[in-house]
PDB file of C-alpha atoms and ligand atoms in Angstrom:
ATOM      1  CA  MET B   1      82.855 141.317  83.803  1.00  0.00           C
ATOM      2  CA  THR B   2      86.627 141.719  84.896  1.00  0.00           C
ATOM      3  CA  ILE B   3      89.085 139.208  86.329  1.00  0.00           C
ATOM      4  CA  PRO B   4      91.240 141.120  89.088  1.00  0.00           C
ATOM      5  CA  TYR B   5      94.429 139.107  89.552  1.00  0.00           C
ATOM      6  CA  GLU B   6      98.034 139.579  90.750  1.00  0.00           C
ATOM      7  CA  ALA B   7     101.039 138.429  88.619  1.00  0.00           C
ATOM      8  CA  TYR B   8     104.418 137.764  90.225  1.00  0.00           C
ATOM      9  CA  ALA B   9     107.568 136.679  88.471  1.00  0.00           C
ATOM     10  CA  SER B  10     108.751 134.191  91.013  1.00  0.00           C
ATOM     11  CA  ILE B  11     108.106 132.702  94.599  1.00  0.00           C
ATOM     12  CA  ASP B  12     110.503 135.205  95.966  1.00  0.00           C
ATOM     13  CA  GLU B  13     108.130 138.216  95.079  1.00  0.00           C
ATOM     14  CA  LEU B  14     105.408 136.753  97.195  1.00  0.00           C
ATOM     15  CA  GLY B  15     104.461 137.780 100.689  1.00  0.00           C
ATOM     16  CA  ALA B  16     105.503 135.726 103.557  1.00  0.00           C
ATOM     17  CA  ALA B  17     102.202 133.721 103.994  1.00  0.00           C
ATOM     18  CA  ASP B  18     101.559 133.033 100.352  1.00  0.00           C
ATOM     19  CA  ARG B  19     105.224 131.939  99.779  1.00  0.00           C
ATOM     20  CA  ALA B  20     104.795 129.341 102.913  1.00  0.00           C
ATOM     21  CA  LEU B  21     101.678 127.920 101.253  1.00  0.00           C
ATOM     22  CA  LEU B  22     103.212 127.734  97.944  1.00  0.00           C
ATOM     23  CA  GLU B  23     105.993 125.803  99.465  1.00  0.00           C
ATOM     24  CA  ALA B  24     103.747 123.625 101.200  1.00  0.00           C
ATOM     25  CA  ALA B  25     101.784 122.814  97.820  1.00  0.00           C
ATOM     26  CA  ILE B  26     105.389 122.036  96.373  1.00  0.00           C
ATOM     27  CA  GLU B  27     106.073 119.709  99.334  1.00  0.00           C
ATOM     28  CA  ALA B  28     102.761 118.107  98.700  1.00  0.00           C
ATOM     29  CA  LEU B  29     103.930 116.861  95.430  1.00  0.00           C
ATOM     30  CA  LYS B  30     105.774 114.105  97.273  1.00  0.00           C
ATOM     31  CA  GLY B  31     102.197 112.591  97.877  1.00  0.00           C
ATOM     32  CA  SER B  32     100.878 112.604  94.218  1.00  0.00           C
ATOM     33  CA  TYR B  33     100.148 109.188  93.214  1.00  0.00           C
ATOM     34  CA  ALA B  34      99.796 109.459  89.259  1.00  0.00           C
ATOM     35  CA  PRO B  35     100.705 106.213  87.510  1.00  0.00           C
ATOM     36  CA  TYR B  36      98.309 106.927  84.674  1.00  0.00           C
ATOM     37  CA  SER B  37      98.627 110.731  83.741  1.00  0.00           C
ATOM     38  CA  HIS B  38     102.272 111.011  85.214  1.00  0.00           C
ATOM     39  CA  PHE B  39     101.162 114.672  85.831  1.00  0.00           C
ATOM     40  CA  ASN B  40     101.702 115.401  89.542  1.00  0.00           C
ATOM     41  CA  VAL B  41      99.917 117.952  91.277  1.00  0.00           C
ATOM     42  CA  GLY B  42     100.203 119.401  94.888  1.00  0.00           C
ATOM     43  CA  ALA B  43      97.774 121.616  96.771  1.00  0.00           C
ATOM     44  CA  ALA B  44      97.988 123.195 100.073  1.00  0.00           C
ATOM     45  CA  VAL B  45      95.157 124.925 102.076  1.00  0.00           C
ATOM     46  CA  ARG B  46      95.600 127.591 104.765  1.00  0.00           C
ATOM     47  CA  LEU B  47      92.799 127.894 107.456  1.00  0.00           C
ATOM     48  CA  ALA B  48      91.827 130.554 109.515  1.00  0.00           C
ATOM     49  CA  ASP B  49      93.568 129.315 112.538  1.00  0.00           C
ATOM     50  CA  GLY B  50      96.859 129.045 110.577  1.00  0.00           C
ATOM     51  CA  THR B  51      96.658 125.272 109.952  1.00  0.00           C
ATOM     52  CA  VAL B  52      98.034 124.091 106.588  1.00  0.00           C
ATOM     53  CA  VAL B  53      96.514 120.803 104.932  1.00  0.00           C
ATOM     54  CA  LYS B  54      98.012 119.304 102.062  1.00  0.00           C
ATOM     55  CA  GLY B  55      96.782 117.526  99.310  1.00  0.00           C
ATOM     56  CA  ALA B  56      97.932 115.765  96.018  1.00  0.00           C
ATOM     57  CA  ASN B  57      96.256 114.029  93.227  1.00  0.00           C
ATOM     58  CA  GLN B  58      95.370 110.388  93.562  1.00  0.00           C
ATOM     59  CA  GLU B  59      94.521 108.420  90.443  1.00  0.00           C
ATOM     60  CA  ASN B  60      92.872 104.996  90.143  1.00  0.00           C
ATOM     61  CA  ALA B  61      92.747 102.440  87.602  1.00  0.00           C
ATOM     62  CA  ALA B  62      89.000 103.067  87.286  1.00  0.00           C
ATOM     63  CA  TYR B  63      90.108 106.578  86.088  1.00  0.00           C
ATOM     64  CA  PRO B  64      86.918 108.784  87.210  1.00  0.00           C
ATOM     65  CA  SER B  65      87.596 107.339  90.598  1.00  0.00           C
ATOM     66  CA  GLY B  66      90.519 109.454  91.269  1.00  0.00           C
ATOM     67  CA  LEU B  67      90.702 112.847  92.540  1.00  0.00           C
ATOM     68  CA  CYS B  68      92.327 116.151  92.082  1.00  0.00           C
ATOM     69  CA  ALA B  69      94.969 117.479  94.305  1.00  0.00           C
ATOM     70  CA  GLU B  70      92.863 120.585  95.338  1.00  0.00           C
ATOM     71  CA  ARG B  71      89.767 118.646  96.283  1.00  0.00           C
ATOM     72  CA  THR B  72      91.870 116.116  98.287  1.00  0.00           C
ATOM     73  CA  ALA B  73      93.249 118.842 100.111  1.00  0.00           C
ATOM     74  CA  MET B  74      90.111 120.767 100.534  1.00  0.00           C
ATOM     75  CA  PHE B  75      88.063 117.679 101.702  1.00  0.00           C
ATOM     76  CA  ALA B  76      90.898 116.573 103.936  1.00  0.00           C
ATOM     77  CA  ALA B  77      91.046 120.234 105.604  1.00  0.00           C
ATOM     78  CA  SER B  78      87.074 120.067 106.158  1.00  0.00           C
ATOM     79  CA  ALA B  79      87.131 116.472 107.356  1.00  0.00           C
ATOM     80  CA  GLN B  80      89.916 117.174 109.928  1.00  0.00           C
ATOM     81  CA  HIS B  81      89.180 120.596 110.706  1.00  0.00           C
ATOM     82  CA  PRO B  82      85.324 120.915 110.637  1.00  0.00           C
ATOM     83  CA  GLY B  83      84.118 124.598 110.638  1.00  0.00           C
ATOM     84  CA  VAL B  84      87.425 126.256 110.493  1.00  0.00           C
ATOM     85  CA  PRO B  85      87.111 128.609 107.639  1.00  0.00           C
ATOM     86  CA  PHE B  86      89.426 128.375 104.728  1.00  0.00           C
ATOM     87  CA  GLU B  87      91.598 131.371 104.129  1.00  0.00           C
ATOM     88  CA  ALA B  88      93.749 130.387 100.930  1.00  0.00           C
ATOM     89  CA  ILE B  89      94.651 127.463  98.638  1.00  0.00           C
ATOM     90  CA  ALA B  90      97.966 127.181  96.538  1.00  0.00           C
ATOM     91  CA  LEU B  91      98.704 124.756  93.872  1.00  0.00           C
ATOM     92  CA  VAL B  92     101.483 123.649  91.611  1.00  0.00           C
ATOM     93  CA  CYS B  93     102.095 120.847  89.072  1.00  0.00           C
ATOM     94  CA  SER B  94     105.163 119.011  87.915  1.00  0.00           C
ATOM     95  CA  ARG B  95     106.170 116.322  85.400  1.00  0.00           C
ATOM     96  CA  ASP B  96     109.022 113.838  85.909  1.00  0.00           C
ATOM     97  CA  GLY B  97     110.174 115.647  89.089  1.00  0.00           C
ATOM     98  CA  ARG B  98     110.380 119.185  87.385  1.00  0.00           C
ATOM     99  CA  LEU B  99     107.944 121.838  88.268  1.00  0.00           C
ATOM    100  CA  MET B 100     105.993 122.997  85.019  1.00  0.00           C
ATOM    101  CA  PRO B 101     106.698 126.368  83.608  1.00  0.00           C
ATOM    102  CA  ASP B 102     103.187 127.586  83.766  1.00  0.00           C
ATOM    103  CA  PRO B 103     101.177 128.130  86.809  1.00  0.00           C
ATOM    104  CA  ALA B 104      98.971 125.304  87.590  1.00  0.00           C
ATOM    105  CA  SER B 105      95.008 125.898  86.960  1.00  0.00           C
ATOM    106  CA  PRO B 106      92.204 124.276  88.938  1.00  0.00           C
ATOM    107  CA  CYS B 107      89.807 122.179  87.040  1.00  0.00           C
ATOM    108  CA  GLY B 108      86.081 123.588  87.066  1.00  0.00           C
ATOM    109  CA  ALA B 109      85.011 121.065  89.590  1.00  0.00           C
ATOM    110  CA  CYS B 110      87.656 122.069  92.043  1.00  0.00           C
ATOM    111  CA  ARG B 111      86.774 125.682  91.361  1.00  0.00           C
ATOM    112  CA  GLN B 112      83.055 124.744  92.382  1.00  0.00           C
ATOM    113  CA  VAL B 113      84.262 123.111  95.610  1.00  0.00           C
ATOM    114  CA  MET B 114      86.272 126.289  96.387  1.00  0.00           C
ATOM    115  CA  ALA B 115      83.362 128.296  96.087  1.00  0.00           C
ATOM    116  CA  GLN B 116      81.521 126.333  98.536  1.00  0.00           C
ATOM    117  CA  TYR B 117      84.087 126.451 101.226  1.00  0.00           C
ATOM    118  CA  GLU B 118      84.576 130.282 100.295  1.00  0.00           C
ATOM    119  CA  ARG B 119      80.868 130.886 100.911  1.00  0.00           C
ATOM    120  CA  LEU B 120      81.046 128.813 104.228  1.00  0.00           C
ATOM    121  CA  ALA B 121      83.911 130.934 105.333  1.00  0.00           C
ATOM    122  CA  GLY B 122      82.027 134.254 104.457  1.00  0.00           C
ATOM    123  CA  LYS B 123      85.091 135.637 103.124  1.00  0.00           C
ATOM    124  CA  PRO B 124      86.887 135.702  99.848  1.00  0.00           C
ATOM    125  CA  LEU B 125      89.193 132.812  99.387  1.00  0.00           C
ATOM    126  CA  ARG B 126      92.880 133.503  98.263  1.00  0.00           C
ATOM    127  CA  ILE B 127      94.072 131.248  95.363  1.00  0.00           C
ATOM    128  CA  ILE B 128      97.681 131.022  94.515  1.00  0.00           C
ATOM    129  CA  LEU B 129      98.471 129.274  91.170  1.00  0.00           C
ATOM    130  CA  GLY B 130     102.232 128.533  90.727  1.00  0.00           C
ATOM    131  CA  SER B 131     104.708 126.321  89.708  1.00  0.00           C
ATOM    132  CA  GLY B 132     108.261 126.851  88.378  1.00  0.00           C
ATOM    133  CA  GLY B 133     107.713 130.253  86.720  1.00  0.00           C
ATOM    134  CA  PRO B 134     105.456 133.166  87.105  1.00  0.00           C
ATOM    135  CA  ILE B 135     102.570 132.976  89.805  1.00  0.00           C
ATOM    136  CA  LEU B 136      98.959 134.292  89.654  1.00  0.00           C
ATOM    137  CA  ALA B 137      97.040 135.168  92.627  1.00  0.00           C
ATOM    138  CA  PHE B 138      93.320 135.809  92.944  1.00  0.00           C
ATOM    139  CA  THR B 139      91.252 136.873  95.843  1.00  0.00           C
ATOM    140  CA  GLY B 140      87.913 135.276  95.560  1.00  0.00           C
ATOM    141  CA  VAL B 141      86.661 132.119  93.443  1.00  0.00           C
ATOM    142  CA  GLU B 142      84.421 134.555  91.437  1.00  0.00           C
ATOM    143  CA  SER B 143      87.628 135.464  89.726  1.00  0.00           C
ATOM    144  CA  LEU B 144      88.192 132.118  88.526  1.00  0.00           C
ATOM    145  CA  MET B 145      84.421 131.125  87.857  1.00  0.00           C
ATOM    146  CA  PRO B 146      82.365 134.062  87.060  1.00  0.00           C
ATOM    147  CA  LEU B 147      78.545 133.761  87.677  1.00  0.00           C
ATOM    148  CA  ILE B 148      79.227 130.575  89.781  1.00  0.00           C
ATOM    149  CA  PHE B 149      76.565 128.368  91.076  1.00  0.00           C
ATOM    150  CA  ASN B 150      76.040 128.842  94.759  1.00  0.00           C
ATOM    151  CA  ASP B 151      72.234 128.380  95.196  1.00  0.00           C
ATOM    152  CA  LEU B 152      72.545 126.796  98.447  1.00  0.00           C
TER     153      LEU B 152
HETATM  154  N1  LIG Y   1      94.665 117.399  88.399  1.00  0.00           N
HETATM  155  C1  LIG Y   1      94.371 117.827  89.634  1.00  0.00           C
HETATM  156  O1  LIG Y   1      95.083 117.231  90.490  1.00  0.00           O
HETATM  157  N2  LIG Y   1      94.143 119.407  89.682  1.00  0.00           N
HETATM  158  C2  LIG Y   1      93.575 119.835  88.679  1.00  0.00           C
HETATM  159  O2  LIG Y   1      92.988 121.066  88.797  1.00  0.00           O
HETATM  160  C3  LIG Y   1      93.629 119.472  87.350  1.00  0.00           C
HETATM  161  C4  LIG Y   1      93.968 118.022  87.121  1.00  0.00           C
HETATM  162  C5  LIG Y   1      95.226 116.075  88.118  1.00  0.00           C
HETATM  163  C6  LIG Y   1      93.992 114.821  88.018  1.00  0.00           C
HETATM  164  C7  LIG Y   1      94.889 113.866  87.272  1.00  0.00           C
HETATM  165  O3  LIG Y   1      95.457 113.136  88.285  1.00  0.00           O
HETATM  166  C8  LIG Y   1      96.072 114.497  86.634  1.00  0.00           C
HETATM  167  O4  LIG Y   1      96.009 115.837  87.016  1.00  0.00           O
HETATM  168  C9  LIG Y   1      95.839 114.724  85.180  1.00  0.00           C
HETATM  169  O5  LIG Y   1      94.702 114.987  84.869  1.00  0.00           O
END
């Protein structure tokens, strides 16, 4: 198995569409509600019609009731724009108002949800992992989650 990916030194090296989506994810950090972890995550989904839907992590006093930024964004996108295929998702993370140095990395549950929307879209999802330093980009969830469960 191989993991194809692209690495970029900074946001300036990205193409216009990826760059705009990563900037939307940075903007989405403003909506993070993380009073327990103090770890802020922002995500932005781009749909096939160009719509961008933002999301941020939402925590709760009953810890497992909270939700990651990626799923907040993806579920909002699907709920508000039913049937419009997903094209790409970008995410970033910060602490104390400062972007983290390493690229944000989605948890397994978020990867599983990405896989389902990718399957629904019928084409590989572009995934852009950034923050304050280098950026990694993947085309297809399989790169982030090999042998994924998608037996619908
Ligand atoms: N978090 C995300 O929003 N996305 C991830 O992929 C990993 C973790 C959030 C959940 C929680 O609010 C905080 O980061 C610390 O785990």
